[in-house]
Amino acid sequence: MRIRGVVPDKARRFHVNLLCSEEEGAEAALHFNPRLDESTVVFNTKERGAWGQEERGHGLPFQRGQPFDVLLIATEEGFKVVNLKILEEIPKKIQKN
């Protein structure tokens, strides 16, 4: 999935959830949450209604008022988050039934 945009000047955070279904309260295979107010990116999953252990990325490639272009790539092992380079590799946690 390719995500392009511009971070608003007053933004503190934004998030993208890759959900496993369209149902209310669906599991999230990936929660991608850049937090400008904490200078980090948080990754997580939601399984059986509960959020998992947060994982924090290395650095923050987003700046207020600046454009960004990110790829979220699903692999057999999990996800790759790419912004001109691999920023983070997140292991898969939700197994297929």
Short mmCIF file of C-alpha atoms in Angstrom, two decimals:
data_model
loop_
_atom_site.label_atom_id
_atom_site.label_comp_id
_atom_site.label_asym_id
_atom_site.label_seq_id
_atom_site.Cartn_x
_atom_site.Cartn_y
_atom_site.Cartn_z
CA MET A 1 0.00 0.00 0.00
CA ARG A 2 1.35 3.40 -0.94
CA ILE A 3 0.53 6.38 1.27
CA ARG A 4 1.34 9.89 0.12
CA GLY A 5 0.52 13.12 1.86
CA VAL A 6 1.68 16.21 3.66
CA VAL A 7 1.89 16.29 7.44
CA PRO A 8 -0.24 19.24 8.67
CA ASP A 9 1.71 22.02 10.40
CA LYS A 10 -0.03 21.44 13.74
CA ALA A 11 -0.18 17.63 13.59
CA ARG A 12 0.80 15.71 16.71
CA ARG A 13 0.09 12.20 15.38
CA PHE A 14 -1.61 10.24 12.65
CA HIS A 15 -2.26 6.55 12.13
CA VAL A 16 -3.07 3.94 9.53
CA ASN A 17 -4.67 0.62 10.50
CA LEU A 18 -4.53 -2.36 8.14
CA LEU A 19 -7.62 -4.25 9.27
CA CYS A 20 -8.37 -7.94 8.80
CA SER A 21 -12.05 -7.26 8.01
CA GLU A 22 -14.60 -4.45 7.72
CA GLU A 23 -16.41 -5.46 10.92
CA GLU A 24 -16.62 -3.13 13.92
CA GLY A 25 -13.69 -3.87 16.25
CA ALA A 26 -11.83 -5.84 13.55
CA GLU A 27 -8.35 -7.17 14.20
CA ALA A 28 -5.54 -4.94 12.98
CA ALA A 29 -2.70 -6.76 11.25
CA LEU A 30 -0.73 -3.50 11.44
CA HIS A 31 -1.22 -0.24 13.35
CA PHE A 32 1.20 2.36 11.92
CA ASN A 33 1.28 5.46 14.16
CA PRO A 34 3.80 8.27 13.52
CA ARG A 35 3.92 10.40 16.68
CA LEU A 36 5.50 13.74 15.97
CA ASP A 37 4.95 14.83 19.57
CA GLU A 38 7.17 11.91 20.72
CA SER A 39 9.57 11.85 17.72
CA THR A 40 8.87 8.17 17.05
CA VAL A 41 6.75 5.77 15.02
CA VAL A 42 4.72 3.18 16.93
CA PHE A 43 3.74 -0.18 15.44
CA ASN A 44 1.21 -2.55 16.94
CA THR A 45 -1.43 -5.20 16.24
CA LYS A 46 -4.93 -5.75 17.59
CA GLU A 47 -6.03 -9.33 18.08
CA ARG A 48 -9.23 -10.64 19.70
CA GLY A 49 -10.14 -7.10 20.76
CA ALA A 50 -6.87 -6.38 22.56
CA TRP A 51 -3.90 -4.29 21.46
CA GLY A 52 -0.55 -6.05 21.52
CA GLN A 53 2.80 -4.86 22.79
CA GLU A 54 3.81 -1.55 21.18
CA GLU A 55 6.99 -1.54 19.15
CA ARG A 56 8.78 1.72 18.48
CA GLY A 57 10.72 2.46 15.33
CA HIS A 58 14.12 4.04 14.99
CA GLY A 59 13.69 7.76 14.42
CA LEU A 60 10.91 9.72 12.79
CA PRO A 61 11.04 10.28 9.01
CA PHE A 62 8.08 12.71 9.06
CA GLN A 63 8.17 16.48 9.53
CA ARG A 64 5.34 18.94 9.97
CA GLY A 65 4.49 20.75 6.74
CA GLN A 66 6.52 18.32 4.63
CA PRO A 67 5.32 15.76 2.07
CA PHE A 68 5.87 12.05 2.63
CA ASP A 69 5.66 8.92 0.50
CA VAL A 70 5.54 5.61 2.37
CA LEU A 71 5.04 2.02 1.27
CA LEU A 72 3.56 -0.58 3.63
CA ILE A 73 4.58 -3.94 2.17
CA ALA A 74 3.08 -7.21 3.40
CA THR A 75 5.49 -10.16 3.30
CA GLU A 76 5.28 -13.76 4.51
CA GLU A 77 7.27 -12.68 7.58
CA GLY A 78 5.25 -9.54 8.40
CA PHE A 79 5.48 -5.99 7.08
CA LYS A 80 8.12 -3.67 5.70
CA VAL A 81 7.71 0.07 6.02
CA VAL A 82 9.61 1.83 3.26
CA ASN A 83 10.39 5.54 2.87
CA LEU A 84 13.14 5.51 0.21
CA LYS A 85 14.73 2.81 2.38
CA ILE A 86 13.52 0.11 4.76
CA LEU A 87 12.62 1.93 7.97
CA GLU A 88 11.44 -1.05 9.96
CA GLU A 89 10.65 -4.74 9.62
CA ILE A 90 7.76 -5.86 11.80
CA PRO A 91 7.33 -9.61 12.37
CA LYS A 92 3.93 -11.13 11.61
CA LYS A 93 1.95 -11.82 14.78
CA ILE A 94 -1.53 -12.81 13.62
CA GLN A 95 -1.52 -16.30 12.14
CA LYS A 96 -3.94 -17.47 9.47
CA ASN A 97 -6.70 -19.74 10.78
#
